[in-house]
Tab-separated table of C-alpha atoms in Angstrom:
chain	number	residue	atom	x	y	z
A	1	GLY	CA	125.721	75.529	105.124
A	2	GLU	CA	124.226	78.956	104.863
A	3	ASP	CA	125.797	81.659	106.959
A	4	VAL	CA	126.031	85.440	106.960
A	5	GLU	CA	128.702	87.175	109.014
A	6	GLN	CA	129.096	90.785	110.033
A	7	SER	CA	131.239	92.662	112.503
A	8	LEU	CA	129.182	93.517	115.559
A	9	PHE	CA	130.128	97.132	116.210
A	10	LEU	CA	131.202	100.219	114.301
A	11	SER	CA	131.761	103.700	115.669
A	12	VAL	CA	132.197	106.760	113.455
A	13	ARG	CA	132.191	110.529	113.797
A	14	GLU	CA	129.320	112.566	112.425
A	15	GLY	CA	130.060	113.630	108.862
A	16	ASP	CA	132.458	110.748	108.183
A	17	SER	CA	131.633	107.799	105.942
A	18	SER	CA	130.624	104.475	107.477
A	19	VAL	CA	131.420	101.171	105.845
A	20	ILE	CA	129.662	98.077	107.106
A	21	ASN	CA	130.904	94.754	105.787
A	22	CYS	CA	129.244	91.387	105.388
A	23	THR	CA	130.302	87.987	104.079
A	24	TYR	CA	127.946	85.255	103.005
A	25	THR	CA	128.346	81.653	101.972
A	26	ASP	CA	125.500	80.797	99.607
A	27	SER	CA	126.783	81.605	96.128
A	28	SER	CA	123.351	80.863	94.669
A	29	SER	CA	121.777	83.803	96.508
A	30	THR	CA	119.814	85.893	94.064
A	31	TYR	CA	119.436	89.018	96.176
A	32	LEU	CA	121.383	90.559	99.027
A	33	TYR	CA	119.811	93.057	101.357
A	34	TRP	CA	120.608	95.698	103.917
A	35	TYR	CA	118.050	96.365	106.639
A	36	LYS	CA	118.116	98.997	109.381
A	37	GLN	CA	116.683	98.481	112.848
A	38	GLU	CA	116.367	101.419	115.204
A	39	PRO	CA	115.976	100.762	118.947
A	40	GLY	CA	112.599	99.223	119.738
A	41	ALA	CA	111.503	99.440	116.118
A	42	GLY	CA	110.911	97.086	113.247
A	43	LEU	CA	113.126	96.419	110.285
A	44	GLN	CA	113.368	98.878	107.464
A	45	LEU	CA	114.646	97.788	104.087
A	46	LEU	CA	117.411	100.207	103.125
A	47	THR	CA	118.513	98.772	99.844
A	48	TYR	CA	119.145	95.532	98.038
A	49	ILE	CA	121.314	94.370	95.189
A	50	PHE	CA	120.758	91.722	92.584
A	51	SER	CA	123.553	89.180	92.437
A	52	ASN	CA	124.571	90.016	88.881
A	53	MET	CA	125.355	93.616	89.854
A	54	ASP	CA	128.528	94.798	91.529
A	55	MET	CA	127.436	98.227	92.685
A	56	LYS	CA	124.279	100.089	93.508
A	57	GLN	CA	124.010	103.685	94.651
A	58	ASP	CA	120.996	105.301	96.279
A	59	GLN	CA	121.537	108.827	97.618
A	60	ARG	CA	123.935	108.485	100.577
A	61	LEU	CA	124.047	104.707	100.344
A	62	THR	CA	126.426	102.710	98.177
A	63	VAL	CA	126.332	98.919	98.071
A	64	LEU	CA	129.311	97.015	96.705
A	65	LEU	CA	129.122	93.327	95.901
A	66	ASN	CA	132.138	91.118	95.269
A	67	LYS	CA	130.519	87.887	94.189
A	68	LYS	CA	133.801	86.041	93.823
A	69	ASP	CA	134.706	86.698	97.452
A	70	LYS	CA	131.050	86.648	98.615
A	71	HIS	CA	131.556	90.009	100.211
A	72	LEU	CA	128.961	92.751	100.507
A	73	SER	CA	129.452	96.222	101.904
A	74	LEU	CA	127.251	99.180	102.717
A	75	ARG	CA	128.765	102.643	102.650
A	76	ILE	CA	126.879	105.522	104.240
A	77	ALA	CA	128.247	108.885	103.171
A	78	ASP	CA	128.112	111.902	105.512
A	79	THR	CA	126.915	109.768	108.428
A	80	GLN	CA	124.448	111.501	110.728
A	81	THR	CA	123.411	110.800	114.315
A	82	GLY	CA	120.079	109.588	112.944
A	83	ASP	CA	121.940	106.781	111.207
A	84	SER	CA	122.737	105.206	114.590
A	85	ALA	CA	121.045	101.820	114.448
A	86	ILE	CA	121.696	98.143	113.868
A	87	TYR	CA	122.306	97.233	110.243
A	88	PHE	CA	121.513	93.719	109.094
A	89	CYS	CA	122.862	92.031	106.031
A	90	ALA	CA	120.612	89.280	104.627
A	91	GLU	CA	120.738	86.951	101.671
A	92	SER	CA	117.907	85.316	99.835
A	93	GLY	CA	119.608	81.962	99.421
A	94	ASN	CA	118.467	79.770	96.598
A	95	ALA	CA	114.981	80.797	97.515
A	96	GLY	CA	113.012	80.432	94.354
A	97	ASN	CA	109.582	81.675	95.276
A	98	ASN	CA	110.294	81.505	98.969
A	99	ARG	CA	111.431	84.759	100.501
A	100	LYS	CA	113.092	83.018	103.405
A	101	LEU	CA	116.031	85.232	104.239
A	102	ILE	CA	119.236	84.298	106.005
A	103	TRP	CA	120.409	87.044	108.314
A	104	GLY	CA	123.614	88.230	109.844
A	105	LEU	CA	123.716	89.141	113.511
A	106	GLY	CA	123.709	92.837	112.737
A	107	THR	CA	126.282	95.621	113.031
A	108	SER	CA	125.551	98.222	115.665
A	109	LEU	CA	126.553	101.626	114.264
A	110	ALA	CA	127.239	104.390	116.752
A	111	VAL	CA	127.588	107.911	115.370
A	112	ASN	CA	129.411	110.333	117.643
A	113	PRO	CA	128.845	114.075	117.377
B	1	ASN	CA	98.137	101.993	102.591
B	2	ALA	CA	98.950	100.887	106.110
B	3	GLY	CA	102.094	98.883	106.586
B	4	VAL	CA	102.365	95.467	108.178
B	5	MET	CA	100.581	95.641	111.512
B	6	GLN	CA	101.569	93.441	114.393
B	7	ASN	CA	99.861	93.307	117.737
B	8	PRO	CA	100.387	93.422	120.515
B	9	ARG	CA	103.675	95.319	120.479
B	10	HIS	CA	104.574	93.933	123.877
B	11	LEU	CA	103.269	90.774	125.478
B	12	VAL	CA	104.052	89.407	128.913
B	13	ARG	CA	103.143	85.841	129.734
B	14	ARG	CA	103.781	83.583	132.692
B	15	ARG	CA	105.434	80.243	132.097
B	16	GLY	CA	102.872	77.722	130.933
B	17	GLN	CA	100.459	80.242	129.422
B	18	GLU	CA	99.673	80.623	125.756
B	19	ALA	CA	100.883	83.496	123.573
B	20	ARG	CA	99.033	84.577	120.434
B	21	LEU	CA	100.768	87.010	118.116
B	22	ARG	CA	98.884	88.639	115.276
B	23	CYS	CA	100.068	89.964	111.965
B	24	SER	CA	97.980	91.823	109.404
B	25	PRO	CA	99.866	91.979	106.123
B	26	MET	CA	99.911	94.965	103.849
B	27	LYS	CA	96.861	95.351	101.659
B	28	GLY	CA	97.129	93.124	98.636
B	29	HIS	CA	99.865	90.929	100.123
B	30	SER	CA	99.081	87.238	100.326
B	31	HIS	CA	102.428	85.961	101.622
B	32	VAL	CA	103.438	86.167	105.264
B	33	TYR	CA	106.712	85.273	106.968
B	34	TRP	CA	107.461	84.990	110.652
B	35	TYR	CA	110.929	85.518	112.105
B	36	ARG	CA	112.232	85.314	115.646
B	37	GLN	CA	114.993	87.491	117.055
B	38	LEU	CA	116.403	86.075	120.245
B	39	PRO	CA	118.391	88.394	122.536
B	40	GLU	CA	121.911	88.991	121.177
B	41	GLU	CA	121.100	86.987	118.038
B	42	GLY	CA	120.076	87.715	114.486
B	43	LEU	CA	116.731	86.953	112.979
B	44	LYS	CA	115.854	83.364	112.270
B	45	PHE	CA	113.229	82.316	109.784
B	46	MET	CA	110.341	80.404	111.330
B	47	VAL	CA	107.553	79.910	108.837
B	48	TYR	CA	106.238	81.062	105.469
B	49	LEU	CA	102.518	81.054	104.785
B	50	GLN	CA	100.174	81.930	102.002
B	51	LYS	CA	96.451	82.263	102.516
B	52	GLU	CA	95.230	79.032	104.148
B	53	ASN	CA	98.505	77.228	103.410
B	54	ILE	CA	101.778	76.654	105.205
B	55	ILE	CA	104.463	76.688	102.540
B	56	ASP	CA	107.609	76.255	104.626
B	57	GLU	CA	107.729	75.654	108.352
B	58	SER	CA	111.304	74.430	108.476
B	59	GLY	CA	112.230	77.025	111.108
B	60	MET	CA	109.411	76.257	113.514
B	61	PRO	CA	110.203	74.394	116.736
B	62	LYS	CA	108.654	70.941	116.566
B	63	GLU	CA	106.463	71.393	119.609
B	64	ARG	CA	104.261	74.129	121.095
B	65	PHE	CA	104.509	76.456	118.069
B	66	SER	CA	101.928	76.753	115.325
B	67	ALA	CA	101.006	79.310	112.700
B	68	GLU	CA	98.037	79.980	110.497
B	69	PHE	CA	96.965	82.481	107.880
B	70	PRO	CA	93.240	82.082	107.371
B	71	LYS	CA	91.277	83.219	104.363
B	72	GLU	CA	89.955	86.133	106.397
B	73	GLY	CA	91.786	87.903	109.178
B	74	PRO	CA	95.368	88.176	110.324
B	75	SER	CA	98.065	85.573	110.481
B	76	ILE	CA	98.461	84.134	113.967
B	77	LEU	CA	101.601	82.723	115.546
B	78	ARG	CA	100.599	80.659	118.557
B	79	ILE	CA	102.951	79.484	121.280
B	80	GLN	CA	101.518	77.072	123.786
B	81	GLN	CA	102.897	76.527	127.307
B	82	VAL	CA	105.488	79.273	126.956
B	83	VAL	CA	108.895	78.916	128.578
B	84	ARG	CA	111.514	81.558	129.410
B	85	GLY	CA	113.474	80.657	126.298
B	86	ASP	CA	110.560	81.823	124.140
B	87	SER	CA	111.248	85.424	125.214
B	88	ALA	CA	112.180	87.197	121.999
B	89	ALA	CA	111.035	89.679	119.395
B	90	TYR	CA	108.806	88.097	116.782
B	91	PHE	CA	108.676	89.836	113.433
B	92	CYS	CA	106.212	89.347	110.658
B	93	ALA	CA	106.806	90.332	107.052
B	94	SER	CA	104.526	90.291	104.051
B	95	SER	CA	105.011	90.392	100.327
B	96	PRO	CA	102.845	90.246	97.222
B	97	GLY	CA	102.296	86.978	95.407
B	98	GLN	CA	105.075	85.028	93.772
B	99	GLY	CA	106.785	86.506	90.765
B	100	SER	CA	106.728	89.982	92.209
B	101	ASN	CA	109.647	92.098	93.344
B	102	THR	CA	112.075	91.290	96.054
B	103	GLU	CA	110.893	93.330	98.956
B	104	ALA	CA	109.207	91.923	102.025
B	105	PHE	CA	107.827	94.609	104.325
B	106	PHE	CA	108.284	94.098	108.040
B	107	GLY	CA	106.060	94.931	110.950
B	108	GLN	CA	107.391	96.516	114.122
B	109	GLY	CA	107.458	93.211	115.922
B	110	THR	CA	105.940	91.766	119.058
B	111	ARG	CA	108.250	91.578	122.030
B	112	LEU	CA	107.331	88.578	124.113
B	113	THR	CA	108.557	88.364	127.675
B	114	VAL	CA	107.986	85.170	129.623
B	115	VAL	CA	108.168	85.591	133.385
């Protein structure tokens, strides 16, 4: 079946790098996503990666994809207190034209001053 | 260009009442998705609609829940005879028509509390 797993909590010090990991099961997924949810807010797309890529960098964010192991990670460089949020990993599945996403439970990132 | 607008942001209903959640997609978007986030759980897909059509409702509970996306006006998620277990955050997302890029834009959600 389809499943996305993430660790639930991560705590880092301000200025350090954060690495949030995710594993997924559907090898036919075309796209993999990272979303950010701040308390009481909606979901903000941070970045996504196409399944034929193994790395994508966007300013402080680096996404690594190991398709063989079905492992996705999000690295946030120079983590700031404003990065404290829940980070969701999601996969598109074999969606075709359907953007039905399969979500992890989210990793709660706490950034300590 | 306003983002995806959901209202109300917070909704309190007594058991047995009806809840109507509205979602106005981004301008030019004709595809709408509804997700539910139960407490301590991740998001679960509920339904995918295009204008006047339900494309995939595989995540919708079989009873009491319905969704529509009329030709004019917002998409509506309707929950009849609400129960405590319906308390959750309901998120709507929209995207342009098929063949476009990957991103679905999310609204801020409606937090439903059933008392």
